[in-house]
Amino acid sequence: MAALQRRLAEFAAARDWQPYHTPKNLVAALSVEASELVEIFQWLTPEESARVMADPDTAHRVRDEVADVLAYLLQLCEVLGIDPLTALAAKIDRNEERFPRPGGKDGTEGK
């Protein structure tokens, strides 16, 4: 993850893009790219959406948009000093507390 963030930072630096990589601009770009991903799925049925990777052209578009979303998210994390994996682990921990398994935390109650 850190290597990808470095690579993205070097790419932007080589093009003098750092002044534009503000949190506001990165969040806006992230939203645009996420919307482009949504656009691919917009009018598909649930069944069609489950098979989206079967078509090579569509699969290529999905991979590109996922990459764009991830790139902007990683750049945002870099600018804000957020470790994305630590943030995700903490969020999963909070969700496990907020949404316990039915029957108890360890799933063994009632068995």
PDB file of C-alpha atoms in Angstrom:
ATOM      1  CA  MET A   1       0.000   0.000   0.000  1.00  0.00           C
ATOM      2  CA  ALA A   2       2.761   2.419   0.951  1.00  0.00           C
ATOM      3  CA  ALA A   3       4.618   1.657  -2.283  1.00  0.00           C
ATOM      4  CA  LEU A   4       1.517   2.472  -4.331  1.00  0.00           C
ATOM      5  CA  GLN A   5       1.033   5.720  -2.409  1.00  0.00           C
ATOM      6  CA  ARG A   6       4.663   6.653  -3.076  1.00  0.00           C
ATOM      7  CA  ARG A   7       4.258   5.855  -6.750  1.00  0.00           C
ATOM      8  CA  LEU A   8       1.132   8.023  -6.969  1.00  0.00           C
ATOM      9  CA  ALA A   9       2.908  10.864  -5.159  1.00  0.00           C
ATOM     10  CA  GLU A  10       5.902  10.621  -7.487  1.00  0.00           C
ATOM     11  CA  PHE A  11       3.606  10.601 -10.523  1.00  0.00           C
ATOM     12  CA  ALA A  12       1.860  13.766  -9.312  1.00  0.00           C
ATOM     13  CA  ALA A  13       5.137  15.460  -8.331  1.00  0.00           C
ATOM     14  CA  ALA A  14       6.671  14.807 -11.755  1.00  0.00           C
ATOM     15  CA  ARG A  15       3.766  16.728 -13.277  1.00  0.00           C
ATOM     16  CA  ASP A  16       3.646  19.497 -10.639  1.00  0.00           C
ATOM     17  CA  TRP A  17       0.134  18.454  -9.635  1.00  0.00           C
ATOM     18  CA  GLN A  18       0.660  18.701  -5.851  1.00  0.00           C
ATOM     19  CA  PRO A  19      -0.935  22.181  -5.595  1.00  0.00           C
ATOM     20  CA  TYR A  20      -4.144  20.686  -6.963  1.00  0.00           C
ATOM     21  CA  HIS A  21      -4.138  17.663  -4.676  1.00  0.00           C
ATOM     22  CA  THR A  22      -5.942  19.346  -1.816  1.00  0.00           C
ATOM     23  CA  PRO A  23      -8.332  17.313   0.321  1.00  0.00           C
ATOM     24  CA  LYS A  24     -11.297  19.106  -1.286  1.00  0.00           C
ATOM     25  CA  ASN A  25     -10.122  18.399  -4.831  1.00  0.00           C
ATOM     26  CA  LEU A  26      -9.216  14.794  -4.083  1.00  0.00           C
ATOM     27  CA  VAL A  27     -12.613  14.126  -2.479  1.00  0.00           C
ATOM     28  CA  ALA A  28     -14.339  15.680  -5.497  1.00  0.00           C
ATOM     29  CA  ALA A  29     -12.260  13.559  -7.886  1.00  0.00           C
ATOM     30  CA  LEU A  30     -12.991  10.465  -5.795  1.00  0.00           C
ATOM     31  CA  SER A  31     -16.712  11.191  -6.025  1.00  0.00           C
ATOM     32  CA  VAL A  32     -16.529  11.642  -9.802  1.00  0.00           C
ATOM     33  CA  GLU A  33     -14.664   8.363 -10.267  1.00  0.00           C
ATOM     34  CA  ALA A  34     -17.069   6.502  -7.966  1.00  0.00           C
ATOM     35  CA  SER A  35     -19.929   7.920 -10.047  1.00  0.00           C
ATOM     36  CA  GLU A  36     -18.266   6.637 -13.210  1.00  0.00           C
ATOM     37  CA  LEU A  37     -18.204   3.189 -11.614  1.00  0.00           C
ATOM     38  CA  VAL A  38     -21.881   3.517 -10.697  1.00  0.00           C
ATOM     39  CA  GLU A  39     -22.657   4.499 -14.287  1.00  0.00           C
ATOM     40  CA  ILE A  40     -21.474   1.101 -15.536  1.00  0.00           C
ATOM     41  CA  PHE A  41     -23.981  -0.669 -13.286  1.00  0.00           C
ATOM     42  CA  GLN A  42     -26.764   1.917 -13.371  1.00  0.00           C
ATOM     43  CA  TRP A  43     -29.344   0.158 -15.545  1.00  0.00           C
ATOM     44  CA  LEU A  44     -28.285  -3.444 -15.062  1.00  0.00           C
ATOM     45  CA  THR A  45     -30.505  -5.970 -13.338  1.00  0.00           C
ATOM     46  CA  PRO A  46     -29.039  -7.633 -10.249  1.00  0.00           C
ATOM     47  CA  GLU A  47     -28.342 -10.712 -12.362  1.00  0.00           C
ATOM     48  CA  GLU A  48     -26.617  -8.685 -15.087  1.00  0.00           C
ATOM     49  CA  SER A  49     -24.527  -6.855 -12.513  1.00  0.00           C
ATOM     50  CA  ALA A  50     -23.338 -10.174 -11.080  1.00  0.00           C
ATOM     51  CA  ARG A  51     -22.044 -11.133 -14.545  1.00  0.00           C
ATOM     52  CA  VAL A  52     -20.458  -7.774 -15.398  1.00  0.00           C
ATOM     53  CA  MET A  53     -16.925  -9.188 -15.459  1.00  0.00           C
ATOM     54  CA  ALA A  54     -17.881 -11.785 -18.093  1.00  0.00           C
ATOM     55  CA  ASP A  55     -17.771  -9.168 -20.857  1.00  0.00           C
ATOM     56  CA  PRO A  56     -14.125  -8.224 -21.526  1.00  0.00           C
ATOM     57  CA  ASP A  57     -14.888  -4.622 -22.514  1.00  0.00           C
ATOM     58  CA  THR A  58     -17.076  -3.983 -19.496  1.00  0.00           C
ATOM     59  CA  ALA A  59     -14.652  -5.791 -17.202  1.00  0.00           C
ATOM     60  CA  HIS A  60     -11.867  -3.515 -18.441  1.00  0.00           C
ATOM     61  CA  ARG A  61     -13.983  -0.426 -17.688  1.00  0.00           C
ATOM     62  CA  VAL A  62     -14.851  -1.723 -14.203  1.00  0.00           C
ATOM     63  CA  ARG A  63     -11.185  -2.427 -13.394  1.00  0.00           C
ATOM     64  CA  ASP A  64     -10.161   1.030 -14.622  1.00  0.00           C
ATOM     65  CA  GLU A  65     -12.803   2.801 -12.536  1.00  0.00           C
ATOM     66  CA  VAL A  66     -11.967   0.723  -9.447  1.00  0.00           C
ATOM     67  CA  ALA A  67      -8.322   1.690  -9.958  1.00  0.00           C
ATOM     68  CA  ASP A  68      -9.254   5.377 -10.278  1.00  0.00           C
ATOM     69  CA  VAL A  69     -11.353   5.269  -7.091  1.00  0.00           C
ATOM     70  CA  LEU A  70      -8.562   3.533  -5.191  1.00  0.00           C
ATOM     71  CA  ALA A  71      -5.916   5.921  -6.535  1.00  0.00           C
ATOM     72  CA  TYR A  72      -7.804   9.013  -5.383  1.00  0.00           C
ATOM     73  CA  LEU A  73      -8.625   7.416  -2.030  1.00  0.00           C
ATOM     74  CA  LEU A  74      -4.964   6.555  -1.447  1.00  0.00           C
ATOM     75  CA  GLN A  75      -3.895  10.066  -2.431  1.00  0.00           C
ATOM     76  CA  LEU A  76      -6.464  11.534  -0.048  1.00  0.00           C
ATOM     77  CA  CYS A  77      -5.163   9.311   2.755  1.00  0.00           C
ATOM     78  CA  GLU A  78      -1.609  10.427   1.991  1.00  0.00           C
ATOM     79  CA  VAL A  79      -2.520  14.124   2.095  1.00  0.00           C
ATOM     80  CA  LEU A  80      -4.488  13.734   5.340  1.00  0.00           C
ATOM     81  CA  GLY A  81      -2.014  11.397   7.032  1.00  0.00           C
ATOM     82  CA  ILE A  82      -4.470   8.500   7.292  1.00  0.00           C
ATOM     83  CA  ASP A  83      -3.263   4.911   7.206  1.00  0.00           C
ATOM     84  CA  PRO A  84      -6.087   3.356   5.162  1.00  0.00           C
ATOM     85  CA  LEU A  85      -5.571  -0.177   6.468  1.00  0.00           C
ATOM     86  CA  THR A  86      -5.539   0.978  10.095  1.00  0.00           C
ATOM     87  CA  ALA A  87      -8.652   3.078   9.456  1.00  0.00           C
ATOM     88  CA  LEU A  88     -10.423   0.102   7.882  1.00  0.00           C
ATOM     89  CA  ALA A  89      -9.460  -2.261  10.709  1.00  0.00           C
ATOM     90  CA  ALA A  90     -10.761   0.244  13.279  1.00  0.00           C
ATOM     91  CA  LYS A  91     -14.030   0.650  11.353  1.00  0.00           C
ATOM     92  CA  ILE A  92     -14.522  -3.133  11.182  1.00  0.00           C
ATOM     93  CA  ASP A  93     -13.914  -3.305  14.953  1.00  0.00           C
ATOM     94  CA  ARG A  94     -16.556  -0.618  15.545  1.00  0.00           C
ATOM     95  CA  ASN A  95     -19.015  -2.366  13.221  1.00  0.00           C
ATOM     96  CA  GLU A  96     -18.514  -5.670  15.021  1.00  0.00           C
ATOM     97  CA  GLU A  97     -19.481  -3.897  18.249  1.00  0.00           C
ATOM     98  CA  ARG A  98     -22.432  -2.077  16.659  1.00  0.00           C
ATOM     99  CA  PHE A  99     -23.762  -5.111  14.799  1.00  0.00           C
ATOM    100  CA  PRO A 100     -23.108  -8.236  16.884  1.00  0.00           C
ATOM    101  CA  ARG A 101     -23.765 -11.664  15.447  1.00  0.00           C
ATOM    102  CA  PRO A 102     -27.249 -13.006  16.100  1.00  0.00           C
ATOM    103  CA  GLY A 103     -27.203 -15.147  19.221  1.00  0.00           C
ATOM    104  CA  GLY A 104     -24.156 -13.493  20.730  1.00  0.00           C
ATOM    105  CA  LYS A 105     -20.749 -12.151  19.840  1.00  0.00           C
ATOM    106  CA  ASP A 106     -19.049 -15.484  19.340  1.00  0.00           C
ATOM    107  CA  GLY A 107     -21.959 -17.059  17.507  1.00  0.00           C
ATOM    108  CA  THR A 108     -22.135 -19.974  19.941  1.00  0.00           C
ATOM    109  CA  GLU A 109     -25.008 -18.898  22.167  1.00  0.00           C
ATOM    110  CA  GLY A 110     -28.152 -20.885  21.705  1.00  0.00           C
ATOM    111  CA  LYS A 111     -26.348 -23.882  20.209  1.00  0.00           C
TER     112      LYS A 111
END
